XYZ file of C-alpha atoms in Angstrom:
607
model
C 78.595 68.591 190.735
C 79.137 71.621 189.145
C 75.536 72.782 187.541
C 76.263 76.352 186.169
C 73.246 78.640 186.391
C 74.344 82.310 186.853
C 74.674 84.492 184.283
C 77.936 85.009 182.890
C 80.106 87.697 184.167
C 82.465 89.522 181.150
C 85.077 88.178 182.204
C 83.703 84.461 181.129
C 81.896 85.736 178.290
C 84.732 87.142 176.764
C 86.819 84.061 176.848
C 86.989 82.310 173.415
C 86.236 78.465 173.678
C 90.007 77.216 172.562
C 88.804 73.533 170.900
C 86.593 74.852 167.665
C 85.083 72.739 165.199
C 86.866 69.273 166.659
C 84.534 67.297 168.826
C 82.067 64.973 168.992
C 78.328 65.309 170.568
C 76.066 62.460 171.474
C 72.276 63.337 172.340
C 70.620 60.754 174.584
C 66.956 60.401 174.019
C 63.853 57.835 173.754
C 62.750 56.328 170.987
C 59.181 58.102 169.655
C 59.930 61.085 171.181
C 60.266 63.118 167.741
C 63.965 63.751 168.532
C 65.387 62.760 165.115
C 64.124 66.472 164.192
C 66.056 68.202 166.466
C 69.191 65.868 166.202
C 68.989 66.919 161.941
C 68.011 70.736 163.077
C 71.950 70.641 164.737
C 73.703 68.856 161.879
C 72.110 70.678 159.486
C 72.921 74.060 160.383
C 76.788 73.232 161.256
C 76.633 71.902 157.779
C 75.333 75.102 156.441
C 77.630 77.067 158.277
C 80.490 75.211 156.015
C 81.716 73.031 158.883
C 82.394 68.802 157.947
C 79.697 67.184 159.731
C 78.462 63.608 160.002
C 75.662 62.006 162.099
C 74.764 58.785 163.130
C 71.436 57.499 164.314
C 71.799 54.549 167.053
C 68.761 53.658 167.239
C 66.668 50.453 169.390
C 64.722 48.048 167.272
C 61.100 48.563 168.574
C 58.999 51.510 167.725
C 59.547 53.592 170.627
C 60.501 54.274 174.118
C 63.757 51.940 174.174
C 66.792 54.100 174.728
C 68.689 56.386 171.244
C 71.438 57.789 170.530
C 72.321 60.274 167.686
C 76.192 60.883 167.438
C 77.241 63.841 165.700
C 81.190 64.580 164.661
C 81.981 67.437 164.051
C 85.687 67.755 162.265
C 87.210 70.638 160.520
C 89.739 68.457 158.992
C 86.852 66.260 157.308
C 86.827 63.564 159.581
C 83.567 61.725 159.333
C 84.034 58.493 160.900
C 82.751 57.399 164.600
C 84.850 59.101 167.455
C 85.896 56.382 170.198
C 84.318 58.817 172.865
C 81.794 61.915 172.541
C 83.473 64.929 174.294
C 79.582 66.367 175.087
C 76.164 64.745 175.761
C 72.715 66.066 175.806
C 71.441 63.817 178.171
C 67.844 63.869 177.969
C 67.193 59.868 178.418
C 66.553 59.262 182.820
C 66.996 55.261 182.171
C 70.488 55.556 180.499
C 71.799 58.659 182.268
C 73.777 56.828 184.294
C 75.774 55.028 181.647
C 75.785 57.827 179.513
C 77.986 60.426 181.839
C 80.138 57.860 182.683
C 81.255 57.231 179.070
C 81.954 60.885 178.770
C 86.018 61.376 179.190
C 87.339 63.620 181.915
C 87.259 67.507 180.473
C 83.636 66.778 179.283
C 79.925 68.294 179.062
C 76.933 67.119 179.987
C 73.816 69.366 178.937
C 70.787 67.370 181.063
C 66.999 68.229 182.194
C 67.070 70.216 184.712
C 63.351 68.866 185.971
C 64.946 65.821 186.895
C 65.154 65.569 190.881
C 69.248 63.779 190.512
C 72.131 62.838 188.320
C 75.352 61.380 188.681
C 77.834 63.240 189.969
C 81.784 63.813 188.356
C 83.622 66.455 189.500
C 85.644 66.148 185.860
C 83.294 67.412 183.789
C 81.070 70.378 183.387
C 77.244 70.169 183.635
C 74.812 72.549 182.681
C 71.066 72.237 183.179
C 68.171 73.474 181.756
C 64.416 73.569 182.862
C 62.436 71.622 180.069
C 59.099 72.101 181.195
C 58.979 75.471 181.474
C 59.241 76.142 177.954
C 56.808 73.116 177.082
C 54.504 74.541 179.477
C 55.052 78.147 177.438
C 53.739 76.318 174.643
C 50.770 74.714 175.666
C 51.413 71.616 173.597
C 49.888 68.301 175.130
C 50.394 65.122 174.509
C 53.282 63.189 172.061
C 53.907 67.015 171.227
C 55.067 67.844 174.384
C 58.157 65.343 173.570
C 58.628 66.870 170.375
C 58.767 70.459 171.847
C 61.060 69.026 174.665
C 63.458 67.950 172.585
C 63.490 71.728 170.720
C 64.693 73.048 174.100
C 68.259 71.348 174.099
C 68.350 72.441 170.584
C 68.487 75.790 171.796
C 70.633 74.935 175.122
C 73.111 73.660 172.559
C 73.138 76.532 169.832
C 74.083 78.788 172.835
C 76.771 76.768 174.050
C 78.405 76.305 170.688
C 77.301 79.712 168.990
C 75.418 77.849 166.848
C 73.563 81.316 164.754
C 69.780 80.835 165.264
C 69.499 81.843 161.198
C 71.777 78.838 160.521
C 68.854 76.924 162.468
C 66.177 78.633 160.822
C 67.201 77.729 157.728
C 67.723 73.846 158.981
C 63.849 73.526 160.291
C 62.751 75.397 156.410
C 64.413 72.481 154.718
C 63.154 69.775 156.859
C 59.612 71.279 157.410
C 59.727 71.804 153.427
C 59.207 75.239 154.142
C 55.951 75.429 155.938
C 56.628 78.163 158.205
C 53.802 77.354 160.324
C 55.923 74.383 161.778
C 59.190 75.892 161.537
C 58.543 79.289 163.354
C 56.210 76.537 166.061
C 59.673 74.699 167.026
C 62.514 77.475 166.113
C 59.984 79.550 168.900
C 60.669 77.141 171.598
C 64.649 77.257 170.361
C 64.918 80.937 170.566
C 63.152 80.931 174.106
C 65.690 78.235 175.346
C 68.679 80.402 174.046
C 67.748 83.268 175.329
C 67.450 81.392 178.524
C 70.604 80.052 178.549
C 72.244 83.202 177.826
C 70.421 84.653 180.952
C 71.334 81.849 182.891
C 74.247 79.675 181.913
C 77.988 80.252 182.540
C 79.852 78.863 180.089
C 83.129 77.221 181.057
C 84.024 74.435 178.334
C 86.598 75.115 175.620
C 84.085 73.612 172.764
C 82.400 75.793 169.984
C 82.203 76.502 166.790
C 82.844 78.859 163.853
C 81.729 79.788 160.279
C 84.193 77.756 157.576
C 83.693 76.786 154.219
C 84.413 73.435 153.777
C 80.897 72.565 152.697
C 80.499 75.268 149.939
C 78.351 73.170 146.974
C 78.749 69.749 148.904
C 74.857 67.940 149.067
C 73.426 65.951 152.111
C 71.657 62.734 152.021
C 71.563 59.338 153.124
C 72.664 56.477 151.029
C 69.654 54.784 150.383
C 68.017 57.543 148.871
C 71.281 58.037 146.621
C 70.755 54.721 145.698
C 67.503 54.763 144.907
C 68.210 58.353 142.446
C 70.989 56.554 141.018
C 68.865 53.490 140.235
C 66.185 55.839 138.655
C 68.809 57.434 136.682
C 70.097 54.249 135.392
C 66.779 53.382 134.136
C 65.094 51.172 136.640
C 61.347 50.161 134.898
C 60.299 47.872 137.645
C 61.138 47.119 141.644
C 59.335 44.643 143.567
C 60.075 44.656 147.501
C 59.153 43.531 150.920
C 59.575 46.362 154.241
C 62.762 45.099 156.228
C 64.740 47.505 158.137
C 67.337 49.147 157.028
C 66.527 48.938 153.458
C 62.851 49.952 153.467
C 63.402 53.646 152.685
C 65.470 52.970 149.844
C 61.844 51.909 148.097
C 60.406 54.747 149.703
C 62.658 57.024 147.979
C 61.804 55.381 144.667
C 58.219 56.086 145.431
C 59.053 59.450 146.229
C 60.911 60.776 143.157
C 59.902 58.003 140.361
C 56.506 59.733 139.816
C 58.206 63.390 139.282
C 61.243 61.634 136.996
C 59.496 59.005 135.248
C 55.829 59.269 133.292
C 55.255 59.316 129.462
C 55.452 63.244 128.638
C 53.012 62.375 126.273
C 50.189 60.571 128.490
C 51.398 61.864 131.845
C 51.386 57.967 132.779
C 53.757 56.038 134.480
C 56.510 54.029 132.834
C 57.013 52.074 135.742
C 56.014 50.336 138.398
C 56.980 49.320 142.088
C 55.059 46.730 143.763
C 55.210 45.335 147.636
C 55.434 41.626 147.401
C 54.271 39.482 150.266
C 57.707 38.410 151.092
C 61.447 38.441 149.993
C 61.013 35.238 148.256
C 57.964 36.749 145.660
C 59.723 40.102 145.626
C 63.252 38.073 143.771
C 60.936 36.093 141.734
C 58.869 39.141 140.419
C 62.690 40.681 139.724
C 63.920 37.929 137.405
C 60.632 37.447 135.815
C 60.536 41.250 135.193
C 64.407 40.968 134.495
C 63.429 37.972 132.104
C 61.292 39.879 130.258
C 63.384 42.646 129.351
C 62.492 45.277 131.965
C 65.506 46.849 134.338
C 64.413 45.597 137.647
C 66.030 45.519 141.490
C 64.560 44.926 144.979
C 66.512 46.340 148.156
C 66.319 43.708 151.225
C 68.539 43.420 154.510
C 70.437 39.676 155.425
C 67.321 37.934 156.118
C 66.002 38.963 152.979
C 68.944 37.849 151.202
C 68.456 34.559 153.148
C 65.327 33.728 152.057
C 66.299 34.560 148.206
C 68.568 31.875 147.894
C 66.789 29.413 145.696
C 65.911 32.067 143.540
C 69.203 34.154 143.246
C 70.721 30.444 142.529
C 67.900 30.406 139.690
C 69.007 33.572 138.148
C 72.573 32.335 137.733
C 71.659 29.525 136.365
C 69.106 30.940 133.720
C 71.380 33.833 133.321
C 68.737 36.330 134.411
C 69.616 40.180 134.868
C 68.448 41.816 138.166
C 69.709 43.988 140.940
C 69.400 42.866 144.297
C 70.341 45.937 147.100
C 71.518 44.293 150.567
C 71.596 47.186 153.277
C 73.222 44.854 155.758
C 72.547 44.878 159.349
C 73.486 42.579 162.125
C 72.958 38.879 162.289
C 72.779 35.816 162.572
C 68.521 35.358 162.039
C 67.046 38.721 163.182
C 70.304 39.478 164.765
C 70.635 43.746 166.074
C 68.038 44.699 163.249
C 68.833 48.480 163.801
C 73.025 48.434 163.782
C 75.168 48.172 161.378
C 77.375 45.441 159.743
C 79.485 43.641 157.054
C 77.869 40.172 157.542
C 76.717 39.104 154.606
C 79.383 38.886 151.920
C 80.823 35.602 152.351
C 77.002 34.121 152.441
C 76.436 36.384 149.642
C 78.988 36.111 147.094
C 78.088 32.523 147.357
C 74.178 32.731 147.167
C 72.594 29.824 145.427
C 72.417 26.224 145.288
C 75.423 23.901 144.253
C 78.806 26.144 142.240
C 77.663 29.605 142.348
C 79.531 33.145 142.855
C 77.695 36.132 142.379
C 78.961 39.634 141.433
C 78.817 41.977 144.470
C 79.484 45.897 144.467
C 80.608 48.141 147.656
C 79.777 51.549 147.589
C 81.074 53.352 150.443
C 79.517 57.106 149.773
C 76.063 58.398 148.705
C 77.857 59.344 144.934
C 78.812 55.814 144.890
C 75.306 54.559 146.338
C 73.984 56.690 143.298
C 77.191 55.880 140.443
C 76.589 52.109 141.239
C 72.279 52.779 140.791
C 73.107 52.963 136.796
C 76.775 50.425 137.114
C 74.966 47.680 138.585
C 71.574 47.511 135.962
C 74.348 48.196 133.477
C 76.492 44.861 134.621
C 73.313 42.638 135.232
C 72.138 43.189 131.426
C 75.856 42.809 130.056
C 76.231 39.660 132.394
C 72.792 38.267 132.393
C 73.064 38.021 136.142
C 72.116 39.197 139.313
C 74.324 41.991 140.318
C 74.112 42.481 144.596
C 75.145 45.426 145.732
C 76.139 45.122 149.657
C 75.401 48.811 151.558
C 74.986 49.096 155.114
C 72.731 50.732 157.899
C 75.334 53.206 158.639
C 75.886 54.494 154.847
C 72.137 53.885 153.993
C 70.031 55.143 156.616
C 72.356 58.252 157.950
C 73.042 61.370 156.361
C 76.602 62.232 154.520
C 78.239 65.018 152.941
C 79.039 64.906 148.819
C 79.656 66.708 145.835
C 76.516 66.970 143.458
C 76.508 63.822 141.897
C 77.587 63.103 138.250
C 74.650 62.819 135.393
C 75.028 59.499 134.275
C 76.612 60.721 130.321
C 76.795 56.989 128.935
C 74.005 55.529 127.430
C 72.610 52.664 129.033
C 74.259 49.238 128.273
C 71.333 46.266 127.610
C 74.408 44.145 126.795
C 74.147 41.196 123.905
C 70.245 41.697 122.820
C 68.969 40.302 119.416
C 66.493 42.007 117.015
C 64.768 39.612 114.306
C 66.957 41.237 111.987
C 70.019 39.923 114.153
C 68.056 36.492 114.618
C 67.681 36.044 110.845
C 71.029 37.123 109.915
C 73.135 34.959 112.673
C 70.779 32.496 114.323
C 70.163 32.134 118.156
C 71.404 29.443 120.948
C 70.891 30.922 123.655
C 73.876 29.497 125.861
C 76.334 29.295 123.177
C 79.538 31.223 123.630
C 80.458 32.768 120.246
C 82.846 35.576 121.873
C 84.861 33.721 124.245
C 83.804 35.525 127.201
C 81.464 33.094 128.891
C 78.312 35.675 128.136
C 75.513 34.380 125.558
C 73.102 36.386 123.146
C 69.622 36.426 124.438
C 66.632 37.761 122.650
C 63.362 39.122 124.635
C 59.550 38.522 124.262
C 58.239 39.974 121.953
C 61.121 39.604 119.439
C 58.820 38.176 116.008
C 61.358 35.546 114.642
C 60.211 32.318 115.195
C 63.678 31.165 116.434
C 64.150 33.671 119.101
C 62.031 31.752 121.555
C 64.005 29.920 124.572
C 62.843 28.642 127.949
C 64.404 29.729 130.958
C 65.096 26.193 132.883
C 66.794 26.133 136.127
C 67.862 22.647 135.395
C 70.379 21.195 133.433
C 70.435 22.539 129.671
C 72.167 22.705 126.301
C 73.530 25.743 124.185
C 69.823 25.840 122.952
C 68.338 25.774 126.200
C 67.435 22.242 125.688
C 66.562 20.132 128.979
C 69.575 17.773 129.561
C 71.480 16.009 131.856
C 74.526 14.675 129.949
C 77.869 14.905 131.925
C 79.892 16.430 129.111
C 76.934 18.982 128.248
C 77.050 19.740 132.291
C 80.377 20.193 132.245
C 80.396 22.500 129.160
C 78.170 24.737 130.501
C 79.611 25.084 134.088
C 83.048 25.636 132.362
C 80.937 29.065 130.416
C 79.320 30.087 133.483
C 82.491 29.926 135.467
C 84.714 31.761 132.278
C 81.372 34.733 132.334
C 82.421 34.900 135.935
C 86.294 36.225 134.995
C 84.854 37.937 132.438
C 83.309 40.205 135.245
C 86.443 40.499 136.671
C 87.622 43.426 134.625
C 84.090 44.969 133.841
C 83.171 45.827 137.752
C 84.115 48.326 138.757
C 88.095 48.457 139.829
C 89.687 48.794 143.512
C 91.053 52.628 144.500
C 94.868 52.506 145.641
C 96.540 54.906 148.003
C 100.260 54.244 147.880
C 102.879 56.074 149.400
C 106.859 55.906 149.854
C 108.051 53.582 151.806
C 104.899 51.761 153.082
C 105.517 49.548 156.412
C 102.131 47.128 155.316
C 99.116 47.371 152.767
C 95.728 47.786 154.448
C 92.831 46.669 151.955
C 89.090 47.572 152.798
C 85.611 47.800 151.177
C 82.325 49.933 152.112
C 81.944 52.448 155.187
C 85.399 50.863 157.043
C 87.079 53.564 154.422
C 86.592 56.374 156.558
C 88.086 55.353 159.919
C 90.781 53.929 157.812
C 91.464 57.304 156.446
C 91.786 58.563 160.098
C 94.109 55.865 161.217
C 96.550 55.815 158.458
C 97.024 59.715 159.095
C 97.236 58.943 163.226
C 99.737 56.179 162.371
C 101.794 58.373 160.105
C 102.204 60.734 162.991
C 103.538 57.492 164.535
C 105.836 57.473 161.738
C 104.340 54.260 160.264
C 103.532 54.630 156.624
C 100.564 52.623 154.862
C 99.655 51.812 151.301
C 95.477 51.449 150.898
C 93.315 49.393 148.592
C 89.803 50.566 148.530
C 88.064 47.088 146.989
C 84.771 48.285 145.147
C 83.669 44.953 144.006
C 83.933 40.927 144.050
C 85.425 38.852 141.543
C 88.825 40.912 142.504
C 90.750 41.384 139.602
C 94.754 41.545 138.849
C 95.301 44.741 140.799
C 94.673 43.036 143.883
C 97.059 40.449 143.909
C 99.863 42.784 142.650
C 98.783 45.277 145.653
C 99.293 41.928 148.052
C 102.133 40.649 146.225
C 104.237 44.180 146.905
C 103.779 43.711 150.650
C 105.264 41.726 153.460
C 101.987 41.742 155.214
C 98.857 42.666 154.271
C 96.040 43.719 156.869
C 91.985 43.100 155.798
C 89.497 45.122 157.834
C 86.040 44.958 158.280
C 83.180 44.988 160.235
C 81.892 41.435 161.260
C 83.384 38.497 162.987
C 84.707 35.711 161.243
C 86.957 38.314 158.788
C 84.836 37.507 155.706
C 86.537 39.248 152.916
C 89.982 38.089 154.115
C 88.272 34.690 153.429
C 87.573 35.024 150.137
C 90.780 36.750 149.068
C 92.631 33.836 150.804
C 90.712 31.655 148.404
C 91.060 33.592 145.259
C 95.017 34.225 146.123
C 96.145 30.517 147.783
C 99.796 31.491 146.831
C 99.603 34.586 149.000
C 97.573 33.306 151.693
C 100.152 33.734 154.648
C 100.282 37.585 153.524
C 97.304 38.522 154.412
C 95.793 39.185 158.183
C 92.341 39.327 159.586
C 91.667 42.738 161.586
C 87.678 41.820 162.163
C 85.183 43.348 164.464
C 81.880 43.699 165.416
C 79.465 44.873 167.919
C 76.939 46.679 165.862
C 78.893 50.351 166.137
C 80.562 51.594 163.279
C 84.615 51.035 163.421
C 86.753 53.915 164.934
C 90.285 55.132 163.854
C 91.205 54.066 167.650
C 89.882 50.881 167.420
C 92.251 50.075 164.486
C 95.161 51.947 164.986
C 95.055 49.673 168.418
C 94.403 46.199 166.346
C 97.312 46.773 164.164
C 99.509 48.070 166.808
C 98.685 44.568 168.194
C 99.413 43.084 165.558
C 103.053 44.235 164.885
């Protein structure tokens, strides 16, 4: 089998590992074990030693002891999408081992515990061991902290293996302990004790490593949901109601975290907003469009049941023309579905929400500066629109942690859209559905606004110009007719797709969210084919003109995304009848985010 555990002669140790700074490493663990610490110890220092890094946290759906998975890629051209296969493994998980070496490809590593009594044997890959309890017994920890301390010895198995600098770790443990030292210097310990082991012990003969670059210089790392959640505060969020769902529960928790340090009277020192748990989805959407109602810029963050259950009341807000922000960090369904994996699922349900003729306005960021841009875009769109704006994220852009620039200060001032004062109410009247400008969107006044004439009832049912209870056909009709003319309106006010064109494209490949980055990969692996692609990055539903010319220019046009049924292709088909035939489903789905393999193969099969 191959376990390596004599010191290295000079001949070995001189011998420069020839693939640097191009792999991918998977570390196999248990859920509740405390490993997420060490997994963020390893990404965190190859991001501080400038090299493009991106992990992903596969995670099971119960609280602990199910089997995990943390995939880190590691890319010095930038790559940051899923690799088909992980070249190493830090097997550290008995009940998966199995399965886990034999999805490593021939010319692979497998780092394992070296306590364990077997393991399956390949005589294509190299295996290194390492005694785990030795150094928990070293520490004396007992208890859940023996796990966590266990998991701190393949951190340092691993930093010897890839010259990994024990500073760069260091520094990794100070920003995720928040600098206690006490904590930091307690695990780094048991990482510089299972270095120098290795070093003693382990003869290293793989070709993997890596080296100092600068790639990373001034670049930020967080997850999405948290950028979200900044670039909500920034846009000037006053009021979020919410109810815990995986994966969009620490979105709120970031709120809670930086709202009280950004946003209190400087005055009083008291807050000037407020975030409140609701006892379900359902109260935390009305609380949102009764806040929204009222004047206040509000938002909730859910997952696709959430979104389920806010149906009535998202078909409400359209209807009453109420501004709120609705966050939908989809994961996989139907019902409860894979809660912890990641998907594209909702936004065919979604851009439909709502009883009877409704279409909503949806945004797609697909990076933590967009999770953050769209924070301020999409409170900006719901008060020019006097709608609910949904933005669609995912688990893999909102709960893992990506590489950006520092993100932009928001520089516009925030847009409340067509607000009356009593000056405005006295000097031009009020109807509160009336269209005076020809783009579908009425003037609305808020409470507290002291002309008499400024009041108007928010009815979900049938209603008048005035807001008058009626259920005449032609008055029906009328107002539909508005609603639906708002809805193009929006068309050119979201935000606009991103084209990559080149000469002498063989297809168009159009996109939206997280997809964007094994895309990037494939287009440049097909190029080396010599097939040439033209890209359209979609950013937002109702599509405008630019899409249909980017269809229009091609032969053949290939959608891609991550669910089943090829959602998006749907609704393009139906917004573009005339070019229907154009356009061709690549779908997929089974709760892993999409590799460059995976689609270079589809449309390859396609051809």
């Amino acid at each position: 089998m191959g376990v390596v555990e004599a010191k290295p002669d000079a001949a070995s140790a001189s011998q420069a590992p020839s693939i640097i700074n191009d792999f991918s490493l998977v570390v196999a663990t248990a859920n509740g074990t405390g490993s997420q610490t060490a997994n963020l110890a390893i990404l965190r220092a190859l991001f501080k030693m400038g090299i493009p890094v991106n992990g992903k946290n596969i995670f099971p759906s119960n609280i602990q002891g199910l089997p995990t998975w943390y995939h880190i890629r590691v890319s010095k051209d930038g790559y940051v999408a899923r690799r088909h296969t992980s070249e190493l493994l830090v097997a550290f998980n008995q009940a998966t081992v199995e399965d886990d070496v034999a999805n490593l490809p021939s010319g692979g590593v497998c780092l394992y515990n070296g306590d364990w009594r077997s393991m399956p044997e390949r005589d294509d890959i190299t295996y290194y061991s390492i005694p785990v309890n030795q150094f928990v017994k070293q520490t004396g920890m007992k208890g859940k902290f023996r796990d966590y301390i266990a998991n701190m010895v393949f951190v340092g198995a691993v930093a010897y293996l890839l010259d990994i600098p024990l500073q760069r770790l260091d520094d990794a443990l100070d920003y995720h302990f928040k600098g206690r030292r006490k904590l930091v210097d307690q695990n780094l310990n048991v990482i510089k004790a299972a270095h120098e082991w290795s070093q003693e012990n382990m003869v290293k003969s793989d070709p993997y490593g890596v080296e100092e670059m600068n790639e990373t210089a001034g670049k930020i790392m967080m997850t999405g949901n948290e950028a979200g959640a900044l670039g909500t505060i920034y846009g000037g969020v006053t009021f979020a109601a919410w109810y815990p769902i995986t994966p969009s529960t620490s979105m709120i928790d970031a709120l809670n975290d930086h709202l009280p340090n950004l946003r209190r009277d400087p005055e009083t020192g008291k807050a000037t907003y407020a975030v409140v748990q609701a006892e379900d989805e359902l109260a935390a959407i009305g609380m949102i469009l009764g806040a929204g109602w009222a004047g206040a810029r509000s938002m909730t963050s859910t997952s696709g049941p959430g979104i389920s259950l806010m149906s009535e009341f998202a078909g409400l807000g359209y209807f009453a023309e109420i501004p709120a922000v609705i966050w939908d960090i989809q994961r996989v369904g139907p019902s409860t579905g894979l809660p912890t994996r990641t998907c594209q699922g909702d936004v065919l349900s979604t851009y439909y929400l709502g009883h009877g003729d409704t279409k909503n306005v949806i945004l797609f960021p697909s990076s933590i500066a967009e999770c953050f841009e769209f924070g301020t875009t999409s409170l900006n769109l719901a008060d020019e629109l006097q709608t609910p704006i949904f933005v669609l994220s995912d688990l893999d852009l909102g709960m893992n942690n990506w590489m950006s620039d520092p993100f932009e200060y928001p520089t516009e001032p925030i847009k409340r859209g067509k607000v009356l004062s009593a000056q405005d109410v006295h000097e031009k009247g009020f109807a509160r559905y009336k269209d005076i400008d020809g783009d579908g969107v009425g003037y609305r006044t808020l409470p507290g606004n002291e002309h008499p004439l400024s009041v108007w009832f928010a009815r979900g049912t049938g209603h008048d110009e005035n807001a008058v209870y009626s259920e005449r056909s032609d008055v029906w009709l009328k107002n539909m007719d508005r609603l639906n003319r708002k809805f193009n309106t929006a068309r050119n006010l979201v935000p606009s797709p991103l084209l990559d064109e080149v000469e002498g494209a063989d297809f168009g490949i159009i996109a939206y969210g997280t997809s964007v980055y094994a895309i990037e990969e494939a287009r440049d692996r097909l190029e080396d084919d010599g097939i040439k692609t033209d890209f359209m990055r979609l950013r937002a539903l109702p599509i405008n003109d630019d899409v249909k010319e980017f269809v229009k220019k091609h032969d053949k046009t290939y959608v891609i995304e991550l669910n089943r049924d090829g959602q998006m292709h749907n609704i393009l088909q139906s917004e573009m009848p005339e070019m229907a035939t154009k356009l061709v489903s690549i779908a997929h789905l089974d709760g892993m985010p999409l590799t460059a393999r995976w689609i270079v193969e589809a449309i390859e099969g396609k051809q």
